[in-house]
CSV table of C-alpha atoms in Angstrom, one decimal:
chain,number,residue,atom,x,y,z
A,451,UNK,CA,93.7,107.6,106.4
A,452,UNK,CA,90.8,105.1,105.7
A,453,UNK,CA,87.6,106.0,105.4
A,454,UNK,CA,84.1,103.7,105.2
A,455,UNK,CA,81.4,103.9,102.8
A,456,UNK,CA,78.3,103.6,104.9
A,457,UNK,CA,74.8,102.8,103.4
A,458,UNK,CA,72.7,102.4,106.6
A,459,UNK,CA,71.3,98.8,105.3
A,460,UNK,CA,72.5,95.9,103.5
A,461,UNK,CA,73.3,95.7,99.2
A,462,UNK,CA,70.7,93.6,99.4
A,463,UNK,CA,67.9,95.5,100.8
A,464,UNK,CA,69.2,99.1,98.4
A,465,UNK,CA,69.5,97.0,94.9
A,466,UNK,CA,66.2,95.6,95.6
A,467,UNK,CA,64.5,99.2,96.6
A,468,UNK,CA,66.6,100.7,93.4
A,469,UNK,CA,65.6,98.1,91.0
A,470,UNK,CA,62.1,98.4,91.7
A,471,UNK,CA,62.0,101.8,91.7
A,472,UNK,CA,63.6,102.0,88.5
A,473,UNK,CA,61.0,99.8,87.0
A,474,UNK,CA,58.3,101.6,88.7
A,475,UNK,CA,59.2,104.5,86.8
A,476,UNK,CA,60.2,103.6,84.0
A,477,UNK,CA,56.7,101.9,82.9
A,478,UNK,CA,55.1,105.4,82.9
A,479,UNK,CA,56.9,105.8,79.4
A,480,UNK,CA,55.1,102.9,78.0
A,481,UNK,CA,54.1,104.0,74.4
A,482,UNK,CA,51.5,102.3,71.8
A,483,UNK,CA,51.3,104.5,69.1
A,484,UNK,CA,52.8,108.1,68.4
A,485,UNK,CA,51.0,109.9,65.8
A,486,UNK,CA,52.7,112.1,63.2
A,487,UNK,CA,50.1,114.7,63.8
A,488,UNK,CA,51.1,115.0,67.7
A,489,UNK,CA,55.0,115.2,66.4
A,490,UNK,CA,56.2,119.1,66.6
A,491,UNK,CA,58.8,120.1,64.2
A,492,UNK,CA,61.2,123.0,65.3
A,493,UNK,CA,64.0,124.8,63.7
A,494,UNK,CA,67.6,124.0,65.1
A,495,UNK,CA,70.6,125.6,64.8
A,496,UNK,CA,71.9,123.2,61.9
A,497,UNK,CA,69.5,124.0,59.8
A,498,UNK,CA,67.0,121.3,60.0
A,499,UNK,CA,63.2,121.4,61.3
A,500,UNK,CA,63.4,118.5,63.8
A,501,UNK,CA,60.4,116.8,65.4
A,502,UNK,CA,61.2,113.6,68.2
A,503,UNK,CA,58.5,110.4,67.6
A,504,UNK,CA,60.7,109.1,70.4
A,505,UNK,CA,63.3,110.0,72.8
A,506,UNK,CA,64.6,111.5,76.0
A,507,UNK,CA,64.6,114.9,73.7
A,508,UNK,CA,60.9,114.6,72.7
A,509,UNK,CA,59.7,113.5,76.7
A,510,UNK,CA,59.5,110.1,74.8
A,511,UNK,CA,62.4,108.7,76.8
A,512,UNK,CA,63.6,105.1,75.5
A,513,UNK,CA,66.6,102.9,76.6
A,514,UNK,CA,68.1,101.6,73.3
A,515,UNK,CA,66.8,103.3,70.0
A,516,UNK,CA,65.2,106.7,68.8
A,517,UNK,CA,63.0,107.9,66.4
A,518,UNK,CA,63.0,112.0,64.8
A,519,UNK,CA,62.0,113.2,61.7
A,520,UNK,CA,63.3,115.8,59.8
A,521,UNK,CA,62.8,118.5,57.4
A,522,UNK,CA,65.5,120.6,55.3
A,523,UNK,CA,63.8,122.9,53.0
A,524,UNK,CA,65.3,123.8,49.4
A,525,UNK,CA,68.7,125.3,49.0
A,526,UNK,CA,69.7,125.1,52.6
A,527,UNK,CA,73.0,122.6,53.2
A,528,UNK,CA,73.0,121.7,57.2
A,529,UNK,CA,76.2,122.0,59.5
A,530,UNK,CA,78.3,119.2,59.5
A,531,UNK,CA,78.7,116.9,63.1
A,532,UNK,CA,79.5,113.7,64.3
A,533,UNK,CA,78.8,111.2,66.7
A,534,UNK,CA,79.5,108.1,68.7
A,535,UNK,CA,76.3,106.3,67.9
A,536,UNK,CA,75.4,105.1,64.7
A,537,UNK,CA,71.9,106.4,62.4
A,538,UNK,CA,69.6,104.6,59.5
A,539,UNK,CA,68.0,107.0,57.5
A,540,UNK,CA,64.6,106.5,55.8
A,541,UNK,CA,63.5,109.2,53.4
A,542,UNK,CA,60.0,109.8,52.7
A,543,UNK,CA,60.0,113.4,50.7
A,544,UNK,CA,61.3,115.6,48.0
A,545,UNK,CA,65.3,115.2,47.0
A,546,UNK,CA,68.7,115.0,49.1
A,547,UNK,CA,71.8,114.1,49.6
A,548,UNK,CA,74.2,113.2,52.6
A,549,UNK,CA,77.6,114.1,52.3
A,550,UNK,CA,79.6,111.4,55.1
A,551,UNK,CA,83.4,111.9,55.4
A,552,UNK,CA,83.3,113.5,52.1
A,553,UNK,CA,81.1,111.1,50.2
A,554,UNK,CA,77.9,112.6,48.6
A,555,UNK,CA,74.8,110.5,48.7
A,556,UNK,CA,71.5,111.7,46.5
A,557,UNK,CA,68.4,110.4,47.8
A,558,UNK,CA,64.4,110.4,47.2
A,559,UNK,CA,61.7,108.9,48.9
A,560,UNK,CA,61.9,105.6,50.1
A,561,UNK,CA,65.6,105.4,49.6
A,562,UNK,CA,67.6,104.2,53.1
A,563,UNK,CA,71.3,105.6,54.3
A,564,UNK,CA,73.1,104.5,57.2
A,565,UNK,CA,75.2,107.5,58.7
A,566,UNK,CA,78.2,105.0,60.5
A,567,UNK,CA,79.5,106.3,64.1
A,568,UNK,CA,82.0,108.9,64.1
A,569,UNK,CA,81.4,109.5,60.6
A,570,UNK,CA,81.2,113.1,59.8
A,571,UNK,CA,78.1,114.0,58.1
A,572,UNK,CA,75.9,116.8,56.8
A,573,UNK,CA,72.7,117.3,54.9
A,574,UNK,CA,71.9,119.2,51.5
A,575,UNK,CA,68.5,120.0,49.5
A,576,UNK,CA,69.4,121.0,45.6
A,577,UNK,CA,65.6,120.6,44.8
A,578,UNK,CA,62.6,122.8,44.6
A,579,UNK,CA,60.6,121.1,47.3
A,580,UNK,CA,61.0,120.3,51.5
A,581,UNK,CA,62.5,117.5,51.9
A,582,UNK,CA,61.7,114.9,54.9
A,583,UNK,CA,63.3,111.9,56.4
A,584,UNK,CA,63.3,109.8,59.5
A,585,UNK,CA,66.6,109.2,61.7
A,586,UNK,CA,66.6,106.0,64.3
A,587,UNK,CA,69.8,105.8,65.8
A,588,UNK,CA,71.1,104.0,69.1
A,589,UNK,CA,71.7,107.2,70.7
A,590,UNK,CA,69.9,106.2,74.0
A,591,UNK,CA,72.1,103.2,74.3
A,592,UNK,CA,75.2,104.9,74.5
A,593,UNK,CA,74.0,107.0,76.7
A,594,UNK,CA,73.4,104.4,78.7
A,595,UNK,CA,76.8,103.4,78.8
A,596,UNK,CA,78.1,106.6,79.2
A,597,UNK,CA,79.4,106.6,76.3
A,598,UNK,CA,77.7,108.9,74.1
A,599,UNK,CA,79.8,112.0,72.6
A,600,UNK,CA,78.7,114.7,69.8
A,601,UNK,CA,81.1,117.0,68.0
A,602,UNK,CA,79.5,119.7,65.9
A,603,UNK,CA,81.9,121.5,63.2
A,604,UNK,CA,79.9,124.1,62.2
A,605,UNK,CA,80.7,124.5,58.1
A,606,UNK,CA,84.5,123.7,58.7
A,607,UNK,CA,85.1,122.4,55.0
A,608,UNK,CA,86.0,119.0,54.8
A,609,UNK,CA,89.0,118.9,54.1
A,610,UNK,CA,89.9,120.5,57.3
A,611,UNK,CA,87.7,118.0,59.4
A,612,UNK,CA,89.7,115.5,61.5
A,613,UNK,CA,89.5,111.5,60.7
A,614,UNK,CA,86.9,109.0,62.6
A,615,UNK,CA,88.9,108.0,65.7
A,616,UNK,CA,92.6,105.8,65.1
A,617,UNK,CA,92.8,102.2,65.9
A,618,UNK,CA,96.0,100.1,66.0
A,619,UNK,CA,96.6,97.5,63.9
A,620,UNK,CA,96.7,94.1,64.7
A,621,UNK,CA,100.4,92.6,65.4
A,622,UNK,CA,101.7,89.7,65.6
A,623,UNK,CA,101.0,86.8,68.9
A,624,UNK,CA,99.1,84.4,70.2
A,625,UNK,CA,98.6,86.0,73.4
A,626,UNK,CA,95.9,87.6,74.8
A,627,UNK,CA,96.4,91.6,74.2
A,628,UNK,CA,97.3,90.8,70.1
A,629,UNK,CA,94.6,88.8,69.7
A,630,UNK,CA,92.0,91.7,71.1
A,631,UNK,CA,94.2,94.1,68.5
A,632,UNK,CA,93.6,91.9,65.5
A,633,UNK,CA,90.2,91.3,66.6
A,634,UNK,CA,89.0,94.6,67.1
A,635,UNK,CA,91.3,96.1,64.2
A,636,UNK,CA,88.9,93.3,62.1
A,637,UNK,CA,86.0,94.9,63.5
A,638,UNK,CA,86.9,98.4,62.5
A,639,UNK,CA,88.2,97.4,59.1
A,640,UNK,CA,85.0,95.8,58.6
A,641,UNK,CA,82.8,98.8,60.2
A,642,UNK,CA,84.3,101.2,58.0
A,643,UNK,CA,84.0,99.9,54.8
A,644,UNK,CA,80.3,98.7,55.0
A,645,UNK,CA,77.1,99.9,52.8
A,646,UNK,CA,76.2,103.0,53.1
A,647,UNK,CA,73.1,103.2,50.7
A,648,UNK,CA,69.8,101.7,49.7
A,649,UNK,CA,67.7,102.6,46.5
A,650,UNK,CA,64.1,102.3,46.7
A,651,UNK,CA,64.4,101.2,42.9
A,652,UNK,CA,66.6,97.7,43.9
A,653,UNK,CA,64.0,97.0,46.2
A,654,UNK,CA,62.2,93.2,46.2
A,655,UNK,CA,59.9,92.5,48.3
A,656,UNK,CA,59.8,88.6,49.1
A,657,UNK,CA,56.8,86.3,50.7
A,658,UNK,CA,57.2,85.3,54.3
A,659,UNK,CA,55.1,82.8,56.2
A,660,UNK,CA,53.8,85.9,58.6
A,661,UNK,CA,51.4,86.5,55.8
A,662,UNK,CA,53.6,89.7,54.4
A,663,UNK,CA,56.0,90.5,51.7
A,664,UNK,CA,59.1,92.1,52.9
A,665,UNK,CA,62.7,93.0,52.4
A,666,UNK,CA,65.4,94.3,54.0
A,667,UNK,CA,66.5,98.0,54.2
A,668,UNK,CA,69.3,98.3,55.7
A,669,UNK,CA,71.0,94.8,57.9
A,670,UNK,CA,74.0,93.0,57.9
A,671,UNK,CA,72.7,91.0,55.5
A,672,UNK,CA,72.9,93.2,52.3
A,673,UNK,CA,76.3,94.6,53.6
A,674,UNK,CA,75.6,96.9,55.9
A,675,UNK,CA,78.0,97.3,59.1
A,676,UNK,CA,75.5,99.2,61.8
A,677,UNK,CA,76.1,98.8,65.6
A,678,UNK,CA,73.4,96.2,65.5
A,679,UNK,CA,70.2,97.8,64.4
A,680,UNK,CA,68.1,96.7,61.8
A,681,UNK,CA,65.8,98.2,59.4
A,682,UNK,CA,63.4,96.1,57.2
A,683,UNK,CA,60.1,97.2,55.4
A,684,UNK,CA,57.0,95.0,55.3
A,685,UNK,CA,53.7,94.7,52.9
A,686,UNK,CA,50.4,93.8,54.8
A,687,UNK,CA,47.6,92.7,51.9
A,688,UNK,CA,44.4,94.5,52.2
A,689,UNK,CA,42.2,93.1,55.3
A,690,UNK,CA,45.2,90.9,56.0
A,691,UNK,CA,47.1,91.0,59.1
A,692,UNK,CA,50.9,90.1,60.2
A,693,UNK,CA,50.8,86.6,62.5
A,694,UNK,CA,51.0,87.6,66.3
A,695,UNK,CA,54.3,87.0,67.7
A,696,UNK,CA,56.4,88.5,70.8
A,697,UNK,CA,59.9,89.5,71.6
A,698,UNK,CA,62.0,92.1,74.1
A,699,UNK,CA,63.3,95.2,73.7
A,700,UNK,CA,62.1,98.1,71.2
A,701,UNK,CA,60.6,98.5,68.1
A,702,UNK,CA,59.3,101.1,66.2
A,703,UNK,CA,57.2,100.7,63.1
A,704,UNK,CA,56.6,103.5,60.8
A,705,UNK,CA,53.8,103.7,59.0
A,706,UNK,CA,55.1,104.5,54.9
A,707,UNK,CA,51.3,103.6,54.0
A,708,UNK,CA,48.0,102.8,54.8
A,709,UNK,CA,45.9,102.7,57.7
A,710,UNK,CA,45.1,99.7,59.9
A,711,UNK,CA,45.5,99.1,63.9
A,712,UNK,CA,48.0,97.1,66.1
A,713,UNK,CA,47.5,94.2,69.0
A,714,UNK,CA,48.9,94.6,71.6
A,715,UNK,CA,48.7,92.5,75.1
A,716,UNK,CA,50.6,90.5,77.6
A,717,UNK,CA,48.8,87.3,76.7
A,718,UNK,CA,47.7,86.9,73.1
A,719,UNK,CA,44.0,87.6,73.7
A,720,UNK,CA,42.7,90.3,76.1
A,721,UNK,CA,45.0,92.8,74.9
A,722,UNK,CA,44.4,96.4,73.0
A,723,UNK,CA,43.8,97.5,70.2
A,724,UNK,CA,45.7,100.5,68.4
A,725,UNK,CA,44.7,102.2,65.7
A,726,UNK,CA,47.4,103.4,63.1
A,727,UNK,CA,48.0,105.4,59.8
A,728,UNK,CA,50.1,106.8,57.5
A,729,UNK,CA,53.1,108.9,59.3
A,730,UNK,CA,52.8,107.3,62.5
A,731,UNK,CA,55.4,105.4,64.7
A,732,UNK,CA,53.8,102.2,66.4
A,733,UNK,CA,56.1,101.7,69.3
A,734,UNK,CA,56.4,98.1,70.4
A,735,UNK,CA,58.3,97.5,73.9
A,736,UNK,CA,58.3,95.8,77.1
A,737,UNK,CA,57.5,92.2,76.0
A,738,UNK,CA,54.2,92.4,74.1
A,739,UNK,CA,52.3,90.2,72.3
A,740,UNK,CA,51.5,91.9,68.7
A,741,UNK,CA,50.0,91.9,65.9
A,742,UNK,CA,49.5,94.2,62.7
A,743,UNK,CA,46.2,94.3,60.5
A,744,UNK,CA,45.8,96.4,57.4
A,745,UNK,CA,42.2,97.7,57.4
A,746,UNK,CA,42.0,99.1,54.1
A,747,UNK,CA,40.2,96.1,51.9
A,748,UNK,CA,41.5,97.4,48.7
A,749,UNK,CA,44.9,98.7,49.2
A,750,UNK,CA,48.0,97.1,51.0
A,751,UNK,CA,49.8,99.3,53.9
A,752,UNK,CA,53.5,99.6,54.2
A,753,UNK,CA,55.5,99.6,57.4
A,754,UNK,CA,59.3,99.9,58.2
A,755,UNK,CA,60.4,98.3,61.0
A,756,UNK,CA,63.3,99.6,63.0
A,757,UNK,CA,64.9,96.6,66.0
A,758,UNK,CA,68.2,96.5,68.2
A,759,UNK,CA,68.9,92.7,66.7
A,760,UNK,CA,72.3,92.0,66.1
A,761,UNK,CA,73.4,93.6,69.5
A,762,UNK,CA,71.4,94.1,72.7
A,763,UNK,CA,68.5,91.2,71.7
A,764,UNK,CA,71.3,88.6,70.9
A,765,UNK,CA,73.1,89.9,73.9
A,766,UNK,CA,69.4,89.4,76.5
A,767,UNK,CA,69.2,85.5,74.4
A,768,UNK,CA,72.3,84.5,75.5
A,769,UNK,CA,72.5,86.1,78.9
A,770,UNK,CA,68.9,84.7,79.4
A,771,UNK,CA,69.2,81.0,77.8
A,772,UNK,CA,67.0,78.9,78.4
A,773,UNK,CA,64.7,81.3,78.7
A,774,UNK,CA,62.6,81.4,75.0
A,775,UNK,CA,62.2,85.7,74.1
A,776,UNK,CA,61.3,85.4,70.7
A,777,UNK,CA,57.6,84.0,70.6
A,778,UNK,CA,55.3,83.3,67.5
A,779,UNK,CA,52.5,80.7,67.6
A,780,UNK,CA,52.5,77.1,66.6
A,781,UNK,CA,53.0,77.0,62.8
A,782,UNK,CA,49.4,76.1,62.0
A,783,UNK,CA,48.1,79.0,64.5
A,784,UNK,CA,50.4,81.3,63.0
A,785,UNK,CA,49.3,80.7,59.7
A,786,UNK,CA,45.5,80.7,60.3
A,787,UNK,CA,46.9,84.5,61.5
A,788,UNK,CA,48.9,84.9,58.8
A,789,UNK,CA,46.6,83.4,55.6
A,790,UNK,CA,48.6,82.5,52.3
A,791,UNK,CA,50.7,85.7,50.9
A,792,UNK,CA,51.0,83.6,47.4
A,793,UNK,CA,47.6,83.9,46.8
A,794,UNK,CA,47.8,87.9,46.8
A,795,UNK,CA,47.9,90.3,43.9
A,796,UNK,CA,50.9,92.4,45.2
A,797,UNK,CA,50.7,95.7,43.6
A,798,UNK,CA,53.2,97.3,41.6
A,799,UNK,CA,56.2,98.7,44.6
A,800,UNK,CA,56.0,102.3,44.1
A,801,UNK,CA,58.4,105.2,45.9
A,802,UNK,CA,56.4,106.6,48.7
A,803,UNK,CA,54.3,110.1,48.5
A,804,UNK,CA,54.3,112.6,51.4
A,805,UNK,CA,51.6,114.0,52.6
């Protein structure tokens, strides 16, 4: 028996109503800036005091990346859970550690972990003091895909906890299927024995011709094998600003120090301007022109920068070529913008505070 799928009008005429409902709706979550002080923590069942800066959990709903922060207070160790997505960690408070797949981390502020997919993890505070730290994970990508799965163990002891997922080894063959095996065993192999941890004390921050100092956090750069996000942490100079540049897809900044505001437009002049401080996320999306401006004339501000790179925006550059998405000014405009970091008297790097 046959049956046919009847849609009343053409492909044509239901893609084109769908797609531009979909955008019509989805440009009422435009965000600017999301202010730590409009971020509500609550208690959860593992343990943690969770707060969403962005994400579908938070009404904050986003496509690619999120952005929570958390709290763990002293002597409480979290339930242990895993996940499909991966997570960079950025702590800003008191004393931790991380135990993933058995491995204990200890952390303090301004130190970075990356929490690998399927990896199981879980969350401790030995100290005296709360502790605090900010997730960003590509949660809402997965989701996209479908493809997003949680397992929550409860306080199973390790030892008991089932491996991250198997994979075949590659075999030998030049044909098509054993070369996908030894390609994606590669992958795994690689994935699974990346960098897991950053130290705020191995930190150096380098001049860069936007006008800021900066290093990375946690990138594939400095060994780290993440599903393609990024996390880097700039220095703005007091009264100095970041050159204006543009590029798709999201970005969050958060705000380690200082207090300054944020450009942003669809053209580089005309736009808005956003004012920021310490404990805030400044969300970037949808395209925009931006710039960052430190407002305090005597002391620098800090930002770390959270961006899908290495996967979705290399994905949109090559399915969009010729098509430029990664904009900055002409290099003298840029650095007018920008001004000469060399001739700034960078202060001594020290771990971040919280409040």
């Amino acid at each position: 028996m046959s049956t046919r799928t009847k849609t009343e009008v053409s492909h044509y005429h239901v893609q084109k109503r769908r797609r531009a409902q979909f955008i019509e709706d989805w440009r009422k979550n435009h965000l600017t800036v999301v202010h730590g002080t409009d971020v509500v923590l609550h208690q959860t069942a593992r343990g943690l005091r969770t707060g969403v800066f962005t994400g579908a959990d938070g009404d904050r709903p986003t496509r690619s990346m999120d952005a929570l922060v958390h709290e763990i207070d002293p002597g409480v160790t979290t339930t242990v859970h895993r996940h499909s997505w991966d997570a960079m960690i950025f702590c800003v408070a008191g004393h931790g550690w991380f135990e993933i797949d058995g491995q204990r981390i200890d952390w303090g502020p301004g130190d970075s972990v990356h929490l690998p997919a399927w990896a199981w993890h879980r969350s401790g505070n030995d100290g005296t003091t709360t502790a605090r730290y900010l997730s960003f994970s590509s949660q809402p990508m997965l989701e996209t895909m479908g493809m997003a799965v949680l397992e929550d163990a409860g306080d199973t002891p390790v030892a008991e906890l089932p491996g991250r997922p198997p994979y075949s080894p590659g075999i030998d063959g030049d044909d098509p299927y054993a070369r996908r095996l030894r390609r994606l065993a590669h992958d795994q192999q690689a994935r699974r024995s990346g960098r897991l941890h950053t130290s705020w004390d191995d930190l150096e921050l380098v001049n860069t011709p936007r006008g800021t100092r900066t290093t990375f956090l946690l990138d594939r750069a400095i060994g780290y094998q993440a599903s393609g996000i990024t996390m880097a942490m700039f220095e703005i100079a007091p009264g100095r600003g970041q050159s204006m540049h543009r590029h798709p897809g999201e970005a969050w900044l958060y705000v380690v120090e200082g207090q300054g505001h944020s450009y942003l437009g669809a053209e580089p002049e005309g736009g808005e301007n956003h004012p920021w401080r310490k404990g805030d996320i400044i969300v970037v999306d949808h395209y925009l022109w931006h710039q960052h401006i430190n407002d305090d004339p005597e002391n620098t501000a800090k930002v770390v920068r959270i961006h899908m790179f290495d996967s979705l925006l290399e994905t949109m550059r090559a399915l969009c070529d010729p098509l430029v998405l990664f904009e900055e000014p002409p290099e003298h405009i840029r650095d007018a913008q920008a001004g000469d970091p060399t001739t700034v008297d960078w202060p001594e790097l020290r771990r971040p505070t919280w409040p």
